[in-house]
Amino acid sequence: MIQITNLHFAYGKRRVLYDGLTLRLSPGSIYGLLGPNGAGKSTLFRLMAGLLFPKQGAIQVAGHDPAKRRPAFLQDIFLLPEEVYTPAMRIREYVTLNAPFYPRFDYRQFAGYLAEFGLTEDERLNEISYGQKKKVLIGFGLATNTAVLLMDEPTNGLDIPSKAQFRRLVAGAADENRIVVISTHQVRDLETLIDPVIILTEGHQVIQAPMEVISERLWFGLVPRLEDVQGTIFYSERAIGGYAVVARPDAVRLRQAMSRVDLEWLFNAVQAHPDYMHTLFSDTKTLTHA
C-alpha cells in the first residue's frame, strides 16, 4: 500500500506543488496519474521513490519510509523515469549488473519481454533507438516483480504496435500484490489499461476515482447541438456530426446510450471545473490540498 498524508513540497518559496496532499493506493490496481505540465507528477514519483523529501507530511510505501532509503525498500520498488539514459553495454551485461538488486527478478520473464519486443540480449544499449531502450527498461521493470512499479510517461518513444504490446504486458504483469502507477500525457494510449484514475489540477486539488464511478456520475457522448444538453456542460468540442460533451447524466435531453469514459475529455473537464469535480467525487477517497 502507498499512503501519503498531508504532504507538503515546494521548489523554493514560490513554486508550491503540494500543500496537504493525501492519497491512498492499494495493491491490485493499475493507477493512472494525470495532470497538466508542472502539476508535479514526476515529483510525486520521486517522493515515493525516496529521491526527494517532503517538507512536511508522511509517505509510506510498502510499509517503508522512502526517505530512509533502506535496502528492503529499494529492492521492492522500481521507478522508470520519463527520460532514460543507458550505459554503453550489452543488454545481457546490464541485466547481470542490475538484476541482483531485486530478489524476485525473473530472468525467464525478462527474456520473454525482449522476444515480444523483437530484441536480443546481445544488442548494445548505446546502439539501439530510444524507443528500443524504453522497451528494454519497461521489460526490466516488469521482470523485477517489485511490490511497487512507477512508470513515468512509459509510452513516449513507442510506436503504435509497441503501445499495444506495452498494454498487454503490463496487464499481464499486474496482480493482487502489486501497485502499478503510470503517469502519462498520452491518455488515449492507456485508457483501456488504467483504473482507478488520479488527476492533479493546477488548483492544488486531486481527483481519485474508479472508472466505474466516473461513468456513473458523468455522461460522455455526442450530441447534434449543445442545446440538447440541459444544465452545466463541463467540457465540449466540435466533432463530426455535432459536439463531444461531458455533462451530468440527467442533463442530456436526448438519452443516447452512455459511452465509455473518455480520459482526454475527462481531463479537460476536471481542469475546467476542478472545484465541482472534486465535490462530485469527494466520497471516493478524494481529498483536497489544504
PDB file of C-alpha atoms in Angstrom:
ATOM      1  CA  MET A   1       0.000   0.000   0.000  1.00  0.00           C
ATOM      2  CA  ILE A   2       1.065   3.598  -0.609  1.00  0.00           C
ATOM      3  CA  GLN A   3      -0.206   6.090   1.967  1.00  0.00           C
ATOM      4  CA  ILE A   4       0.515   9.792   1.520  1.00  0.00           C
ATOM      5  CA  THR A   5      -0.718  12.021   4.331  1.00  0.00           C
ATOM      6  CA  ASN A   6      -0.750  15.830   4.432  1.00  0.00           C
ATOM      7  CA  LEU A   7       2.208  16.075   2.047  1.00  0.00           C
ATOM      8  CA  HIS A   8       3.852  19.471   1.577  1.00  0.00           C
ATOM      9  CA  PHE A   9       6.511  20.036  -1.059  1.00  0.00           C
ATOM     10  CA  ALA A  10       7.841  23.056  -2.937  1.00  0.00           C
ATOM     11  CA  TYR A  11      10.758  24.007  -5.131  1.00  0.00           C
ATOM     12  CA  GLY A  12      11.889  27.152  -3.369  1.00  0.00           C
ATOM     13  CA  LYS A  13       9.409  29.563  -1.816  1.00  0.00           C
ATOM     14  CA  ARG A  14       7.266  30.353  -4.847  1.00  0.00           C
ATOM     15  CA  ARG A  15       6.679  27.085  -6.654  1.00  0.00           C
ATOM     16  CA  VAL A  16       4.451  25.107  -4.297  1.00  0.00           C
ATOM     17  CA  LEU A  17       3.427  21.766  -5.784  1.00  0.00           C
ATOM     18  CA  TYR A  18       1.794  20.018  -2.841  1.00  0.00           C
ATOM     19  CA  ASP A  19       0.209  21.713   0.131  1.00  0.00           C
ATOM     20  CA  GLY A  20      -1.524  18.997   2.125  1.00  0.00           C
ATOM     21  CA  LEU A  21      -1.828  16.175  -0.430  1.00  0.00           C
ATOM     22  CA  THR A  22      -3.374  12.955   0.832  1.00  0.00           C
ATOM     23  CA  LEU A  23      -3.640   9.776  -1.262  1.00  0.00           C
ATOM     24  CA  ARG A  24      -4.092   6.081  -0.600  1.00  0.00           C
ATOM     25  CA  LEU A  25      -3.185   3.494  -3.245  1.00  0.00           C
ATOM     26  CA  SER A  26      -3.871  -0.193  -2.750  1.00  0.00           C
ATOM     27  CA  PRO A  27      -2.321  -3.285  -4.368  1.00  0.00           C
ATOM     28  CA  GLY A  28      -4.098  -4.958  -7.233  1.00  0.00           C
ATOM     29  CA  SER A  29      -4.679  -1.868  -9.374  1.00  0.00           C
ATOM     30  CA  ILE A  30      -3.020  -0.070 -12.266  1.00  0.00           C
ATOM     31  CA  TYR A  31      -3.409   3.597 -11.369  1.00  0.00           C
ATOM     32  CA  GLY A  32      -3.295   6.306 -13.993  1.00  0.00           C
ATOM     33  CA  LEU A  33      -1.730   9.581 -12.814  1.00  0.00           C
ATOM     34  CA  LEU A  34      -2.796  12.522 -14.986  1.00  0.00           C
ATOM     35  CA  GLY A  35      -2.156  16.241 -14.715  1.00  0.00           C
ATOM     36  CA  PRO A  36      -1.075  19.335 -16.629  1.00  0.00           C
ATOM     37  CA  ASN A  37       2.578  20.212 -17.171  1.00  0.00           C
ATOM     38  CA  GLY A  38       4.109  21.377 -13.923  1.00  0.00           C
ATOM     39  CA  ALA A  39       1.455  19.820 -11.692  1.00  0.00           C
ATOM     40  CA  GLY A  40       4.078  17.593 -10.048  1.00  0.00           C
ATOM     41  CA  LYS A  41       3.548  14.101 -11.451  1.00  0.00           C
ATOM     42  CA  SER A  42       7.252  13.315 -11.814  1.00  0.00           C
ATOM     43  CA  THR A  43       7.948  14.992  -8.477  1.00  0.00           C
ATOM     44  CA  LEU A  44       5.376  12.767  -6.793  1.00  0.00           C
ATOM     45  CA  PHE A  45       7.115   9.694  -8.204  1.00  0.00           C
ATOM     46  CA  ARG A  46      10.476  10.898  -6.908  1.00  0.00           C
ATOM     47  CA  LEU A  47       8.968  11.489  -3.483  1.00  0.00           C
ATOM     48  CA  MET A  48       7.530   7.961  -3.483  1.00  0.00           C
ATOM     49  CA  ALA A  49      10.919   6.564  -4.506  1.00  0.00           C
ATOM     50  CA  GLY A  50      12.876   8.484  -1.869  1.00  0.00           C
ATOM     51  CA  LEU A  51      14.718  10.659  -4.377  1.00  0.00           C
ATOM     52  CA  LEU A  52      13.101  13.821  -2.999  1.00  0.00           C
ATOM     53  CA  PHE A  53      11.983  14.564   0.545  1.00  0.00           C
ATOM     54  CA  PRO A  54       8.775  16.253   1.744  1.00  0.00           C
ATOM     55  CA  LYS A  55       8.903  19.449   3.760  1.00  0.00           C
ATOM     56  CA  GLN A  56       6.004  18.176   5.880  1.00  0.00           C
ATOM     57  CA  GLY A  57       3.735  15.177   5.968  1.00  0.00           C
ATOM     58  CA  ALA A  58       4.305  11.456   5.725  1.00  0.00           C
ATOM     59  CA  ILE A  59       4.812   8.928   2.950  1.00  0.00           C
ATOM     60  CA  GLN A  60       4.622   5.192   3.497  1.00  0.00           C
ATOM     61  CA  VAL A  61       5.389   2.894   0.562  1.00  0.00           C
ATOM     62  CA  ALA A  62       5.008  -0.850   1.093  1.00  0.00           C
ATOM     63  CA  GLY A  63       5.491  -0.303   4.808  1.00  0.00           C
ATOM     64  CA  HIS A  64       8.628   1.824   4.427  1.00  0.00           C
ATOM     65  CA  ASP A  65       9.574   5.476   4.756  1.00  0.00           C
ATOM     66  CA  PRO A  66      11.120   6.179   1.322  1.00  0.00           C
ATOM     67  CA  ALA A  67      13.327   8.970   2.688  1.00  0.00           C
ATOM     68  CA  LYS A  68      15.329   6.437   4.738  1.00  0.00           C
ATOM     69  CA  ARG A  69      16.346   4.572   1.540  1.00  0.00           C
ATOM     70  CA  ARG A  70      16.697   1.248   3.312  1.00  0.00           C
ATOM     71  CA  PRO A  71      17.724  -1.786   1.219  1.00  0.00           C
ATOM     72  CA  ALA A  72      14.455  -3.607   1.947  1.00  0.00           C
ATOM     73  CA  PHE A  73      12.590  -0.657   0.430  1.00  0.00           C
ATOM     74  CA  LEU A  74      14.880  -0.142  -2.566  1.00  0.00           C
ATOM     75  CA  GLN A  75      14.652  -3.776  -3.632  1.00  0.00           C
ATOM     76  CA  ASP A  76      10.845  -3.630  -3.660  1.00  0.00           C
ATOM     77  CA  ILE A  77      10.284  -0.525  -5.797  1.00  0.00           C
ATOM     78  CA  PHE A  78      11.192   0.248  -9.399  1.00  0.00           C
ATOM     79  CA  LEU A  79      10.937   3.693 -10.998  1.00  0.00           C
ATOM     80  CA  LEU A  80      11.053   4.033 -14.776  1.00  0.00           C
ATOM     81  CA  PRO A  81      11.764   7.739 -15.430  1.00  0.00           C
ATOM     82  CA  GLU A  82      10.458   9.638 -18.414  1.00  0.00           C
ATOM     83  CA  GLU A  83      13.951  10.265 -19.789  1.00  0.00           C
ATOM     84  CA  VAL A  84      16.109   7.152 -19.883  1.00  0.00           C
ATOM     85  CA  TYR A  85      19.890   7.032 -20.079  1.00  0.00           C
ATOM     86  CA  THR A  86      21.595   3.713 -20.678  1.00  0.00           C
ATOM     87  CA  PRO A  87      25.258   2.714 -20.399  1.00  0.00           C
ATOM     88  CA  ALA A  88      27.398   1.517 -23.311  1.00  0.00           C
ATOM     89  CA  MET A  89      26.986  -2.194 -22.681  1.00  0.00           C
ATOM     90  CA  ARG A  90      25.062  -5.174 -23.985  1.00  0.00           C
ATOM     91  CA  ILE A  91      21.573  -5.853 -22.639  1.00  0.00           C
ATOM     92  CA  ARG A  92      22.870  -9.089 -21.103  1.00  0.00           C
ATOM     93  CA  GLU A  93      25.561  -7.182 -19.211  1.00  0.00           C
ATOM     94  CA  TYR A  94      23.046  -4.624 -17.979  1.00  0.00           C
ATOM     95  CA  VAL A  95      20.839  -7.378 -16.573  1.00  0.00           C
ATOM     96  CA  THR A  96      23.782  -9.180 -14.970  1.00  0.00           C
ATOM     97  CA  LEU A  97      24.829  -5.949 -13.270  1.00  0.00           C
ATOM     98  CA  ASN A  98      21.400  -4.740 -12.060  1.00  0.00           C
ATOM     99  CA  ALA A  99      19.108  -7.740 -11.622  1.00  0.00           C
ATOM    100  CA  PRO A 100      20.771  -8.996  -8.376  1.00  0.00           C
ATOM    101  CA  PHE A 101      19.422  -5.912  -6.584  1.00  0.00           C
ATOM    102  CA  TYR A 102      15.886  -7.303  -6.993  1.00  0.00           C
ATOM    103  CA  PRO A 103      15.322 -10.621  -5.192  1.00  0.00           C
ATOM    104  CA  ARG A 104      12.240 -11.523  -7.274  1.00  0.00           C
ATOM    105  CA  PHE A 105      13.757 -10.688 -10.651  1.00  0.00           C
ATOM    106  CA  ASP A 106      12.660 -13.310 -13.181  1.00  0.00           C
ATOM    107  CA  TYR A 107      15.245 -13.843 -15.941  1.00  0.00           C
ATOM    108  CA  ARG A 108      12.924 -16.027 -17.994  1.00  0.00           C
ATOM    109  CA  GLN A 109      10.185 -13.420 -17.751  1.00  0.00           C
ATOM    110  CA  PHE A 110      12.586 -10.717 -18.949  1.00  0.00           C
ATOM    111  CA  ALA A 111      13.719 -12.876 -21.869  1.00  0.00           C
ATOM    112  CA  GLY A 112      10.064 -13.237 -22.860  1.00  0.00           C
ATOM    113  CA  TYR A 113       9.605  -9.476 -22.842  1.00  0.00           C
ATOM    114  CA  LEU A 114      12.683  -8.992 -25.020  1.00  0.00           C
ATOM    115  CA  ALA A 115      11.366 -11.524 -27.508  1.00  0.00           C
ATOM    116  CA  GLU A 116       7.968  -9.805 -27.502  1.00  0.00           C
ATOM    117  CA  PHE A 117       9.667  -6.506 -28.342  1.00  0.00           C
ATOM    118  CA  GLY A 118      11.890  -8.074 -31.024  1.00  0.00           C
ATOM    119  CA  LEU A 119      15.161  -7.568 -29.125  1.00  0.00           C
ATOM    120  CA  THR A 120      18.018  -9.868 -28.111  1.00  0.00           C
ATOM    121  CA  GLU A 121      20.375  -9.819 -25.134  1.00  0.00           C
ATOM    122  CA  ASP A 122      23.373  -9.331 -27.435  1.00  0.00           C
ATOM    123  CA  GLU A 123      22.297  -5.872 -28.587  1.00  0.00           C
ATOM    124  CA  ARG A 124      24.164  -2.893 -27.195  1.00  0.00           C
ATOM    125  CA  LEU A 125      22.125  -0.310 -25.323  1.00  0.00           C
ATOM    126  CA  ASN A 126      24.080   2.588 -26.814  1.00  0.00           C
ATOM    127  CA  GLU A 127      23.388   1.419 -30.377  1.00  0.00           C
ATOM    128  CA  ILE A 128      19.626   0.872 -30.312  1.00  0.00           C
ATOM    129  CA  SER A 129      16.923   3.517 -30.769  1.00  0.00           C
ATOM    130  CA  TYR A 130      15.360   5.494 -27.942  1.00  0.00           C
ATOM    131  CA  GLY A 131      12.128   3.523 -28.291  1.00  0.00           C
ATOM    132  CA  GLN A 132      14.045   0.245 -28.052  1.00  0.00           C
ATOM    133  CA  LYS A 133      15.851   1.458 -24.928  1.00  0.00           C
ATOM    134  CA  LYS A 134      12.455   2.242 -23.425  1.00  0.00           C
ATOM    135  CA  LYS A 135      11.311  -1.307 -24.244  1.00  0.00           C
ATOM    136  CA  VAL A 136      14.354  -2.819 -22.523  1.00  0.00           C
ATOM    137  CA  LEU A 137      13.733  -0.839 -19.332  1.00  0.00           C
ATOM    138  CA  ILE A 138       9.989  -1.496 -19.414  1.00  0.00           C
ATOM    139  CA  GLY A 139      10.705  -5.208 -19.641  1.00  0.00           C
ATOM    140  CA  PHE A 140      13.316  -4.971 -16.898  1.00  0.00           C
ATOM    141  CA  GLY A 141      10.940  -3.091 -14.597  1.00  0.00           C
ATOM    142  CA  LEU A 142       8.156  -5.618 -15.110  1.00  0.00           C
ATOM    143  CA  ALA A 143      10.555  -8.520 -14.517  1.00  0.00           C
ATOM    144  CA  THR A 144      11.736  -7.111 -11.159  1.00  0.00           C
ATOM    145  CA  ASN A 145       8.350  -8.122  -9.705  1.00  0.00           C
ATOM    146  CA  THR A 146       8.643  -5.380  -7.119  1.00  0.00           C
ATOM    147  CA  ALA A 147       5.667  -4.563  -4.917  1.00  0.00           C
ATOM    148  CA  VAL A 148       5.598  -1.036  -6.372  1.00  0.00           C
ATOM    149  CA  LEU A 149       6.194  -0.166 -10.021  1.00  0.00           C
ATOM    150  CA  LEU A 150       6.209   3.514 -11.022  1.00  0.00           C
ATOM    151  CA  MET A 151       6.305   4.360 -14.739  1.00  0.00           C
ATOM    152  CA  ASP A 152       6.665   7.980 -15.865  1.00  0.00           C
ATOM    153  CA  GLU A 153       5.441   8.532 -19.447  1.00  0.00           C
ATOM    154  CA  PRO A 154       6.367   4.968 -20.467  1.00  0.00           C
ATOM    155  CA  THR A 155       4.781   5.123 -23.937  1.00  0.00           C
ATOM    156  CA  ASN A 156       6.827   8.145 -25.063  1.00  0.00           C
ATOM    157  CA  GLY A 157       9.067   6.924 -27.857  1.00  0.00           C
ATOM    158  CA  LEU A 158       6.980   3.833 -28.618  1.00  0.00           C
ATOM    159  CA  ASP A 159       5.324   3.297 -31.979  1.00  0.00           C
ATOM    160  CA  ILE A 160       1.669   2.258 -32.264  1.00  0.00           C
ATOM    161  CA  PRO A 161       2.234  -1.555 -32.300  1.00  0.00           C
ATOM    162  CA  SER A 162       4.613  -1.234 -29.335  1.00  0.00           C
ATOM    163  CA  LYS A 163       1.998   0.656 -27.329  1.00  0.00           C
ATOM    164  CA  ALA A 164      -0.386  -2.254 -27.771  1.00  0.00           C
ATOM    165  CA  GLN A 165       2.378  -4.626 -26.644  1.00  0.00           C
ATOM    166  CA  PHE A 166       3.006  -2.414 -23.619  1.00  0.00           C
ATOM    167  CA  ARG A 167      -0.639  -2.532 -22.545  1.00  0.00           C
ATOM    168  CA  ARG A 168      -0.757  -6.288 -22.905  1.00  0.00           C
ATOM    169  CA  LEU A 169       2.478  -6.890 -20.972  1.00  0.00           C
ATOM    170  CA  VAL A 170       1.616  -4.521 -18.111  1.00  0.00           C
ATOM    171  CA  ALA A 171      -1.843  -6.046 -17.748  1.00  0.00           C
ATOM    172  CA  GLY A 172      -0.254  -9.491 -17.610  1.00  0.00           C
ATOM    173  CA  ALA A 173       2.327  -8.451 -15.001  1.00  0.00           C
ATOM    174  CA  ALA A 174      -0.136  -6.798 -12.628  1.00  0.00           C
ATOM    175  CA  ASP A 175      -1.517  -8.874  -9.765  1.00  0.00           C
ATOM    176  CA  GLU A 176      -3.231  -8.507  -6.403  1.00  0.00           C
ATOM    177  CA  ASN A 177       0.079  -7.937  -4.603  1.00  0.00           C
ATOM    178  CA  ARG A 178       1.448  -5.183  -6.812  1.00  0.00           C
ATOM    179  CA  ILE A 179       0.786  -1.464  -7.151  1.00  0.00           C
ATOM    180  CA  VAL A 180       1.400  -0.071 -10.622  1.00  0.00           C
ATOM    181  CA  VAL A 181       1.214   3.691 -11.142  1.00  0.00           C
ATOM    182  CA  ILE A 182       1.561   5.117 -14.657  1.00  0.00           C
ATOM    183  CA  SER A 183       1.954   8.831 -15.249  1.00  0.00           C
ATOM    184  CA  THR A 184       1.029   9.915 -18.751  1.00  0.00           C
ATOM    185  CA  HIS A 185       0.004  12.719 -21.056  1.00  0.00           C
ATOM    186  CA  GLN A 186      -0.835  10.158 -23.733  1.00  0.00           C
ATOM    187  CA  VAL A 187      -4.183   9.260 -22.184  1.00  0.00           C
ATOM    188  CA  ARG A 188      -5.543   7.568 -25.296  1.00  0.00           C
ATOM    189  CA  ASP A 189      -2.605   5.148 -25.196  1.00  0.00           C
ATOM    190  CA  LEU A 190      -3.656   3.854 -21.794  1.00  0.00           C
ATOM    191  CA  GLU A 191      -7.367   4.455 -21.242  1.00  0.00           C
ATOM    192  CA  THR A 192      -8.164   0.731 -21.576  1.00  0.00           C
ATOM    193  CA  LEU A 193      -5.449  -0.160 -19.049  1.00  0.00           C
ATOM    194  CA  ILE A 194      -5.587   2.226 -16.107  1.00  0.00           C
ATOM    195  CA  ASP A 195      -8.174   2.099 -13.333  1.00  0.00           C
ATOM    196  CA  PRO A 196      -8.568   3.965 -10.946  1.00  0.00           C
ATOM    197  CA  VAL A 197      -7.666   7.414 -12.255  1.00  0.00           C
ATOM    198  CA  ILE A 198      -5.859  10.130 -10.289  1.00  0.00           C
ATOM    199  CA  ILE A 199      -5.986  13.634 -11.769  1.00  0.00           C
ATOM    200  CA  LEU A 200      -3.932  16.522 -10.406  1.00  0.00           C
ATOM    201  CA  THR A 201      -5.089  20.075 -11.102  1.00  0.00           C
ATOM    202  CA  GLU A 202      -3.332  23.413 -11.170  1.00  0.00           C
ATOM    203  CA  GLY A 203      -5.577  24.488  -8.316  1.00  0.00           C
ATOM    204  CA  HIS A 204      -3.866  22.114  -5.862  1.00  0.00           C
ATOM    205  CA  GLN A 205      -6.644  19.548  -5.839  1.00  0.00           C
ATOM    206  CA  VAL A 206      -6.660  15.870  -6.694  1.00  0.00           C
ATOM    207  CA  ILE A 207      -9.441  13.700  -8.074  1.00  0.00           C
ATOM    208  CA  GLN A 208      -9.235   9.968  -7.446  1.00  0.00           C
ATOM    209  CA  ALA A 209     -11.984   7.651  -8.654  1.00  0.00           C
ATOM    210  CA  PRO A 210     -12.572   4.268 -10.293  1.00  0.00           C
ATOM    211  CA  MET A 211     -13.658   4.290 -13.929  1.00  0.00           C
ATOM    212  CA  GLU A 212     -16.980   2.673 -12.997  1.00  0.00           C
ATOM    213  CA  VAL A 213     -17.859   5.543 -10.669  1.00  0.00           C
ATOM    214  CA  ILE A 214     -16.802   8.133 -13.242  1.00  0.00           C
ATOM    215  CA  SER A 215     -19.073   6.559 -15.857  1.00  0.00           C
ATOM    216  CA  GLU A 216     -21.998   6.637 -13.397  1.00  0.00           C
ATOM    217  CA  ARG A 217     -21.614  10.303 -12.498  1.00  0.00           C
ATOM    218  CA  LEU A 218     -20.614  11.863 -15.807  1.00  0.00           C
ATOM    219  CA  TRP A 219     -22.031  11.462 -19.293  1.00  0.00           C
ATOM    220  CA  PHE A 220     -19.608  11.158 -22.212  1.00  0.00           C
ATOM    221  CA  GLY A 221     -21.142  11.280 -25.648  1.00  0.00           C
ATOM    222  CA  LEU A 222     -22.049  13.098 -28.845  1.00  0.00           C
ATOM    223  CA  VAL A 223     -24.995  15.460 -29.289  1.00  0.00           C
ATOM    224  CA  PRO A 224     -26.130  17.163 -32.505  1.00  0.00           C
ATOM    225  CA  ARG A 225     -26.457  20.513 -30.733  1.00  0.00           C
ATOM    226  CA  LEU A 226     -25.262  21.893 -27.423  1.00  0.00           C
ATOM    227  CA  GLU A 227     -28.881  22.969 -26.834  1.00  0.00           C
ATOM    228  CA  ASP A 228     -29.707  19.275 -26.347  1.00  0.00           C
ATOM    229  CA  VAL A 229     -27.884  19.428 -23.017  1.00  0.00           C
ATOM    230  CA  GLN A 230     -29.649  20.985 -20.057  1.00  0.00           C
ATOM    231  CA  GLY A 231     -27.537  22.298 -17.215  1.00  0.00           C
ATOM    232  CA  THR A 232     -23.767  22.635 -16.976  1.00  0.00           C
ATOM    233  CA  ILE A 233     -21.573  21.310 -19.741  1.00  0.00           C
ATOM    234  CA  PHE A 234     -18.237  20.538 -18.172  1.00  0.00           C
ATOM    235  CA  TYR A 235     -16.444  20.128 -21.479  1.00  0.00           C
ATOM    236  CA  SER A 236     -17.352  20.263 -25.160  1.00  0.00           C
ATOM    237  CA  GLU A 237     -15.585  20.244 -28.501  1.00  0.00           C
ATOM    238  CA  ARG A 238     -16.695  20.196 -32.120  1.00  0.00           C
ATOM    239  CA  ALA A 239     -16.818  16.725 -33.629  1.00  0.00           C
ATOM    240  CA  ILE A 240     -18.091  15.133 -36.798  1.00  0.00           C
ATOM    241  CA  GLY A 241     -21.867  15.172 -36.557  1.00  0.00           C
ATOM    242  CA  GLY A 242     -22.118  17.556 -33.630  1.00  0.00           C
ATOM    243  CA  TYR A 243     -20.352  18.046 -30.314  1.00  0.00           C
ATOM    244  CA  ALA A 244     -18.428  15.807 -27.953  1.00  0.00           C
ATOM    245  CA  VAL A 245     -19.746  16.525 -24.463  1.00  0.00           C
ATOM    246  CA  VAL A 246     -19.047  15.787 -20.816  1.00  0.00           C
ATOM    247  CA  ALA A 247     -22.083  16.540 -18.644  1.00  0.00           C
ATOM    248  CA  ARG A 248     -24.197  15.220 -15.807  1.00  0.00           C
ATOM    249  CA  PRO A 249     -26.169  12.100 -16.875  1.00  0.00           C
ATOM    250  CA  ASP A 250     -29.516  13.767 -16.129  1.00  0.00           C
ATOM    251  CA  ALA A 251     -28.614  16.867 -18.170  1.00  0.00           C
ATOM    252  CA  VAL A 252     -28.949  15.276 -21.604  1.00  0.00           C
ATOM    253  CA  ARG A 253     -32.354  15.608 -23.276  1.00  0.00           C
ATOM    254  CA  LEU A 254     -31.645  13.011 -25.933  1.00  0.00           C
ATOM    255  CA  ARG A 255     -30.834   9.933 -23.913  1.00  0.00           C
ATOM    256  CA  GLN A 256     -28.367   8.180 -26.165  1.00  0.00           C
ATOM    257  CA  ALA A 257     -26.623   5.122 -24.813  1.00  0.00           C
ATOM    258  CA  MET A 258     -23.835   6.163 -22.466  1.00  0.00           C
ATOM    259  CA  SER A 259     -20.376   5.883 -23.980  1.00  0.00           C
ATOM    260  CA  ARG A 260     -17.320   4.697 -22.129  1.00  0.00           C
ATOM    261  CA  VAL A 261     -15.231   7.209 -20.203  1.00  0.00           C
ATOM    262  CA  ASP A 262     -13.025   9.287 -22.473  1.00  0.00           C
ATOM    263  CA  LEU A 263      -9.967  10.183 -20.389  1.00  0.00           C
ATOM    264  CA  GLU A 264      -8.955  13.109 -22.554  1.00  0.00           C
ATOM    265  CA  TRP A 265     -12.407  14.699 -22.232  1.00  0.00           C
ATOM    266  CA  LEU A 266     -12.443  13.896 -18.518  1.00  0.00           C
ATOM    267  CA  PHE A 267      -9.043  15.509 -18.027  1.00  0.00           C
ATOM    268  CA  ASN A 268     -10.197  18.697 -19.758  1.00  0.00           C
ATOM    269  CA  ALA A 269     -13.425  18.741 -17.756  1.00  0.00           C
ATOM    270  CA  VAL A 270     -11.509  18.433 -14.477  1.00  0.00           C
ATOM    271  CA  GLN A 271      -9.117  21.239 -15.401  1.00  0.00           C
ATOM    272  CA  ALA A 272     -12.054  23.486 -16.354  1.00  0.00           C
ATOM    273  CA  HIS A 273     -14.146  22.724 -13.249  1.00  0.00           C
ATOM    274  CA  PRO A 274     -11.775  21.440 -10.531  1.00  0.00           C
ATOM    275  CA  ASP A 275     -13.919  22.514  -7.580  1.00  0.00           C
ATOM    276  CA  TYR A 276     -17.083  20.888  -8.897  1.00  0.00           C
ATOM    277  CA  MET A 277     -15.268  17.691  -9.895  1.00  0.00           C
ATOM    278  CA  HIS A 278     -13.648  17.495  -6.504  1.00  0.00           C
ATOM    279  CA  THR A 279     -17.048  17.729  -4.846  1.00  0.00           C
ATOM    280  CA  LEU A 280     -18.566  15.226  -7.272  1.00  0.00           C
ATOM    281  CA  PHE A 281     -16.002  12.584  -6.348  1.00  0.00           C
ATOM    282  CA  SER A 282     -15.378  13.576  -2.737  1.00  0.00           C
ATOM    283  CA  ASP A 283     -16.713  10.268  -1.421  1.00  0.00           C
ATOM    284  CA  THR A 284     -14.239   8.204  -3.463  1.00  0.00           C
ATOM    285  CA  LYS A 285     -11.374   8.893  -1.042  1.00  0.00           C
ATOM    286  CA  THR A 286     -10.699  12.188  -2.828  1.00  0.00           C
ATOM    287  CA  LEU A 287      -9.094  14.792  -0.604  1.00  0.00           C
ATOM    288  CA  THR A 288      -8.137  18.404  -1.317  1.00  0.00           C
ATOM    289  CA  HIS A 289      -4.842  20.032  -0.721  1.00  0.00           C
ATOM    290  CA  ALA A 290      -5.016  22.211   2.358  1.00  0.00           C
TER     291      ALA A 290
END
